Coordinates of C-alpha atoms in Angstrom, one line a residue:
M1 CA 83.9 131.1 153.7
I2 CA 84.9 129.5 157.4
F3 CA 87.2 126.6 155.7
N4 CA 87.5 124.1 158.1
L5 CA 87.8 120.7 156.0
S6 CA 87.3 117.6 158.3
P7 CA 89.7 115.1 157.8
V8 CA 91.9 118.1 159.3
L9 CA 90.4 117.4 162.1
I10 CA 90.1 113.7 161.8
P11 CA 93.7 112.2 162.9
R12 CA 94.5 109.1 160.5
D13 CA 94.3 106.4 163.2
D14 CA 91.5 107.7 164.7
D15 CA 87.5 107.5 163.8
S16 CA 86.6 110.4 166.3
S17 CA 85.8 113.9 164.6
D18 CA 86.7 116.0 168.6
S19 CA 90.1 115.3 167.5
V20 CA 92.9 117.8 165.6
N21 CA 94.9 115.9 163.0
P22 CA 98.5 117.4 163.3
D23 CA 99.4 115.6 159.9
P24 CA 96.7 116.5 157.6
Y25 CA 99.2 115.9 155.1
G26 CA 101.3 113.1 155.6
Y27 CA 104.0 115.7 155.8
R28 CA 105.0 118.8 156.1
P29 CA 105.2 121.3 153.0
T30 CA 108.4 122.6 152.3
L31 CA 108.8 126.5 153.4
S32 CA 111.7 127.1 150.2
I33 CA 109.2 125.3 147.7
C34 CA 105.7 127.9 149.1
I35 CA 107.7 130.4 148.6
L36 CA 109.5 129.7 145.1
F37 CA 105.8 128.5 143.7
I38 CA 104.1 131.4 145.6
S39 CA 106.9 133.9 144.1
L40 CA 107.1 132.4 140.3
F41 CA 102.9 132.3 140.4
G42 CA 103.2 136.2 141.3
I43 CA 105.8 136.9 138.9
S44 CA 103.4 135.6 136.0
T45 CA 100.2 136.6 137.3
L46 CA 101.9 140.4 137.2
A47 CA 102.9 139.7 134.2
H48 CA 99.7 139.2 132.3
F49 CA 98.2 141.2 133.7
F50 CA 99.7 144.7 132.3
Q51 CA 100.0 142.4 129.0
A52 CA 96.3 141.9 129.0
I53 CA 96.0 145.5 129.9
Y54 CA 98.7 146.4 127.1
H55 CA 97.4 144.3 123.8
R56 CA 94.2 145.1 125.6
K57 CA 93.3 141.1 125.3
W58 CA 90.9 141.9 128.5
F59 CA 89.5 137.7 128.3
F60 CA 92.9 137.5 129.9
L61 CA 92.3 139.1 133.0
Y62 CA 89.6 137.2 133.6
T63 CA 91.1 133.9 132.5
A64 CA 95.3 133.6 133.6
V65 CA 95.4 136.6 135.9
L66 CA 91.9 135.1 137.9
A67 CA 94.1 131.7 137.7
G68 CA 97.2 133.5 138.6
C69 CA 95.7 134.8 141.9
M70 CA 94.1 132.0 143.0
E71 CA 97.5 129.5 142.6
I72 CA 98.9 131.9 144.8
L73 CA 96.4 132.0 147.5
G74 CA 96.4 128.3 147.4
W75 CA 100.8 128.2 147.5
A76 CA 100.0 131.0 150.8
G77 CA 97.5 128.0 152.6
R78 CA 100.6 125.7 151.9
L79 CA 102.7 128.5 153.6
W80 CA 100.5 128.8 156.2
S81 CA 100.4 125.0 157.1
N82 CA 104.2 125.2 157.2
I83 CA 104.0 127.6 160.0
N84 CA 101.1 125.8 161.3
L85 CA 100.8 122.2 160.1
P86 CA 97.1 121.2 162.4
N87 CA 95.4 124.7 161.3
G88 CA 92.1 122.8 158.8
N89 CA 91.3 126.4 157.0
A90 CA 95.1 126.9 155.8
F91 CA 95.1 122.8 154.4
T92 CA 91.5 123.5 153.4
M93 CA 92.2 127.0 151.6
Q94 CA 95.4 125.7 149.5
I95 CA 93.3 122.2 148.4
V96 CA 90.3 124.2 147.1
C97 CA 92.3 126.8 145.4
T98 CA 94.6 125.0 144.0
I99 CA 92.1 122.6 142.7
M100 CA 90.2 125.4 141.3
A101 CA 92.6 127.7 139.8
P102 CA 93.8 126.0 136.9
T103 CA 89.9 126.1 135.0
P104 CA 90.0 129.4 134.5
L105 CA 93.2 128.9 132.4
L106 CA 92.2 126.2 130.5
A107 CA 89.2 128.7 129.6
A108 CA 91.9 130.6 127.5
N109 CA 92.8 127.9 125.5
F110 CA 89.2 127.6 124.7
V111 CA 89.4 131.2 123.6
I112 CA 92.8 130.8 121.3
L113 CA 91.3 127.8 119.6
A114 CA 88.4 129.6 118.2
D115 CA 90.7 132.5 117.4
I116 CA 93.0 130.9 116.0
I117 CA 90.6 128.3 113.4
R118 CA 88.6 132.1 112.7
R119 CA 92.2 133.1 111.2
L120 CA 93.5 130.1 109.0
G121 CA 89.6 129.3 107.9
D122 CA 86.8 127.4 110.2
R123 CA 85.7 124.8 106.6
Y124 CA 88.8 122.5 108.3
S125 CA 87.1 122.6 111.6
R126 CA 84.2 120.4 112.6
L127 CA 82.6 123.2 114.6
R128 CA 82.1 126.8 113.7
P129 CA 84.5 128.6 115.7
R130 CA 81.8 130.9 118.0
L131 CA 80.8 126.8 119.2
Y132 CA 83.8 126.2 121.1
S133 CA 83.8 129.4 123.3
I134 CA 80.1 128.7 123.8
I135 CA 80.6 124.7 124.5
F136 CA 83.6 124.8 126.1
L137 CA 83.3 127.9 128.2
S138 CA 80.3 126.7 129.8
C139 CA 81.5 123.5 130.5
D140 CA 84.6 124.9 132.3
I141 CA 82.3 127.2 133.9
I142 CA 80.5 123.8 135.0
A143 CA 83.4 122.4 135.9
L144 CA 84.7 125.3 138.1
A145 CA 81.1 125.2 139.6
V146 CA 81.2 121.8 140.7
Q147 CA 84.6 121.6 141.5
G148 CA 84.1 125.3 144.2
G149 CA 80.7 123.2 145.2
G150 CA 82.3 120.3 146.6
G151 CA 85.2 122.6 148.2
G152 CA 82.3 124.1 149.8
I153 CA 80.4 121.2 151.2
A154 CA 83.5 119.1 152.3
S155 CA 84.2 122.4 154.2
S156 CA 80.8 123.1 155.9
S157 CA 80.7 119.9 158.4
E158 CA 83.4 117.9 160.1
K159 CA 81.1 114.7 159.6
T160 CA 83.1 112.1 157.6
D161 CA 80.4 111.7 155.3
I162 CA 79.3 114.9 154.4
V163 CA 83.3 115.9 154.0
N164 CA 83.4 111.9 151.7
L165 CA 80.9 113.7 149.6
G166 CA 82.2 117.1 148.9
S167 CA 85.6 115.2 148.3
H168 CA 83.3 113.0 145.9
I169 CA 82.1 116.1 144.5
M170 CA 84.9 117.7 144.4
L171 CA 86.4 114.5 141.7
A172 CA 83.5 114.7 139.9
G173 CA 84.3 118.4 138.7
I174 CA 87.7 117.5 138.4
V175 CA 86.8 114.1 136.0
F176 CA 84.6 116.3 134.1
Q177 CA 87.0 118.6 133.5
L178 CA 89.6 116.0 131.8
V179 CA 86.9 114.2 129.8
V180 CA 86.2 118.9 128.5
I181 CA 90.2 118.7 128.1
I182 CA 90.2 115.3 125.9
C183 CA 86.9 116.2 123.7
Y184 CA 88.9 119.5 123.2
M185 CA 92.1 118.2 122.1
V186 CA 90.9 115.5 119.5
L187 CA 88.6 118.6 118.4
G188 CA 91.8 120.3 117.8
A189 CA 93.8 117.7 116.9
E190 CA 91.5 117.0 113.5
F191 CA 90.9 120.7 113.0
F192 CA 95.5 120.9 112.5
W193 CA 95.5 117.7 110.6
R194 CA 92.6 118.8 108.4
F195 CA 94.0 122.4 107.7
F196 CA 97.8 121.2 106.8
H197 CA 96.6 118.3 104.7
N198 CA 93.9 120.1 102.6
R199 CA 91.3 118.0 103.7
P200 CA 87.6 120.6 104.8
F201 CA 84.3 119.8 105.3
H202 CA 82.4 120.2 102.4
R203 CA 80.7 123.5 103.5
Q204 CA 80.6 126.9 102.6
S205 CA 83.2 129.0 105.5
A206 CA 81.8 131.7 106.8
D207 CA 85.0 133.2 107.7
F208 CA 87.1 131.0 104.4
V209 CA 89.3 133.6 102.3
D210 CA 91.8 131.4 99.8
F211 CA 94.7 133.2 100.7
N212 CA 98.2 131.2 100.6
K213 CA 98.7 129.4 103.8
A214 CA 101.9 130.8 104.3
S215 CA 100.5 133.9 104.7
A216 CA 99.1 132.6 107.6
L217 CA 101.3 130.3 109.4
D218 CA 104.3 132.7 109.7
G219 CA 106.3 132.2 112.7
N220 CA 104.2 134.0 115.2
M221 CA 100.8 131.9 114.0
K222 CA 103.2 128.8 114.1
S223 CA 104.5 129.8 118.0
L224 CA 101.1 130.1 119.3
I225 CA 99.8 127.5 117.5
Y226 CA 103.2 125.2 119.3
A227 CA 102.3 127.0 122.9
L228 CA 98.6 126.2 122.4
M229 CA 99.3 122.7 122.7
F230 CA 101.9 123.2 125.0
N231 CA 99.6 124.9 127.3
T232 CA 96.9 122.5 126.7
L233 CA 98.9 119.4 127.0
C234 CA 100.4 120.0 131.0
L235 CA 96.7 121.2 132.3
F236 CA 95.7 117.7 130.7
I237 CA 99.0 115.9 132.8
R238 CA 97.8 118.2 135.8
A239 CA 94.3 116.4 135.3
I240 CA 95.2 113.3 135.4
Y241 CA 97.0 113.2 138.5
R242 CA 94.4 115.4 140.4
T243 CA 91.9 112.7 139.5
I244 CA 94.1 110.0 140.3
E245 CA 94.8 112.2 143.8
L246 CA 91.6 112.2 144.7
S247 CA 90.5 109.5 143.7
D248 CA 93.4 108.1 146.2
G249 CA 91.6 109.9 149.3
F250 CA 92.8 112.6 151.3
D251 CA 94.6 109.3 153.2
G252 CA 96.4 108.1 150.6
K253 CA 99.5 107.8 149.5
I254 CA 100.0 110.1 146.9
I255 CA 97.9 113.0 148.2
E256 CA 101.2 112.3 151.1
T257 CA 103.4 112.3 148.4
Q258 CA 105.1 116.2 148.2
W259 CA 106.8 116.0 145.5
L260 CA 104.1 114.6 142.9
F261 CA 102.1 117.2 143.8
D262 CA 105.0 119.7 143.5
V263 CA 105.8 117.9 139.9
F264 CA 102.5 117.2 138.3
D265 CA 100.8 120.1 139.5
A266 CA 102.5 123.5 140.8
A267 CA 105.3 122.7 138.0
M268 CA 102.4 122.2 134.8
V269 CA 100.4 125.1 136.0
V270 CA 103.7 127.4 136.1
L271 CA 104.7 126.3 132.6
A272 CA 101.4 126.6 131.2
M273 CA 101.1 129.9 133.0
Y274 CA 104.5 131.4 131.7
T275 CA 103.9 129.6 128.3
Y276 CA 101.5 132.3 127.9
N277 CA 103.8 135.3 129.0
F278 CA 106.2 134.4 126.5
V279 CA 103.9 133.5 123.6
H280 CA 101.3 136.5 123.9
P281 CA 97.9 136.2 121.4
G282 CA 98.1 140.0 121.7
R283 CA 100.4 139.9 119.8
I284 CA 98.8 137.8 116.9
F285 CA 94.9 138.7 116.9
G286 CA 95.8 142.5 118.1
K287 CA 92.6 143.6 120.6
D288 CA 89.6 142.2 121.4
Q289 CA 87.6 144.4 119.3
V290 CA 88.5 143.5 116.8
N291 CA 89.5 139.9 116.8
R292 CA 86.1 139.5 116.1
P293 CA 84.2 137.5 113.5
L294 CA 83.4 139.4 110.2
A295 CA 79.7 140.4 109.4
M296 CA 79.8 138.2 106.0
S297 CA 76.2 139.0 104.4
N298 CA 76.7 140.4 100.8
S299 CA 74.8 143.6 101.6
D300 CA 72.9 145.1 104.6
S301 CA 71.2 148.3 105.0
T302 CA 73.1 149.2 108.1
G303 CA 75.9 149.6 107.0
T304 CA 77.9 145.8 106.7
L305 CA 80.8 144.9 105.4
N306 CA 79.9 142.5 101.7
Q307 CA 81.9 139.2 100.8
E308 CA 84.2 141.4 99.0
Q309 CA 85.5 144.0 100.9
V310 CA 85.3 141.1 103.5
Q311 CA 88.0 139.1 101.9
L312 CA 89.9 141.9 101.0
K313 CA 90.0 142.8 104.2
S314 CA 91.1 139.7 106.3
F315 CA 93.7 138.9 103.5
S316 CA 95.1 142.4 104.5
E317 CA 95.1 141.4 108.3
L318 CA 96.6 138.3 107.2
Q319 CA 99.4 140.0 105.5
Q320 CA 99.5 142.3 108.2
V321 CA 100.5 139.2 111.1

């Protein structure tokens, strides 16, 4: 794609579309800040790549690693802008990549919460673990597509109305993602409240095994739960900021204030990325291929484990955590 976002081509004090805006940001991206975040994202992304391979948690390759690569591209665009401020390609590269980048990382949270629910007992959850993956990952893909589509429309024309349409679509993608995060946080909070207060839903749990909570909630599991909460909070703060930023427009005060972007976008995503570097789910759940719902039928002609075997297997796994 050839990036060519019209706000870069339209001067701030002139409505004509045939001259170049020498100041698309309202500031020049600071060289040292650009290098700092490229380095931070590069280190975390490389670490996630090797951690995903080591723990065989393959979904981290297309969530955390993908998010890190997109952030690196976005900050490379800002570095490019520091060297050549009026360059439209650099401006569009950074705005599209930094808006879309955290979306894959958010998908990792959906998978991790579903795995935690499987481990602690889905009778405390309003949704089955599988539905968390299906519903929220689908919403994540939709948000990514809408944000990318908006960026593509905005970069495809130099006409102000087309650019505004693209920016509004990008804003819609961010708002949709914010709503998804809120729903996810509410359902997650409800699960943990029900679990700790022993208020299960009155239904037969597909994954339930009557075990001591202390066995499941060891130090590693507690650390992962806190990491999930902190990661989600960081991405939530970042989504609120980007919603306000895009609502204010490309010439708004917020998008023209560099420290706001550095703190409420870049720093939040860095914290979210490094959270799973230090508390990696692979240490708790093991390999992807064994971290799946167990077959729960009492008997199966194909050799599926019966209920008693499943309970013994699940309890044994919990004791090994």
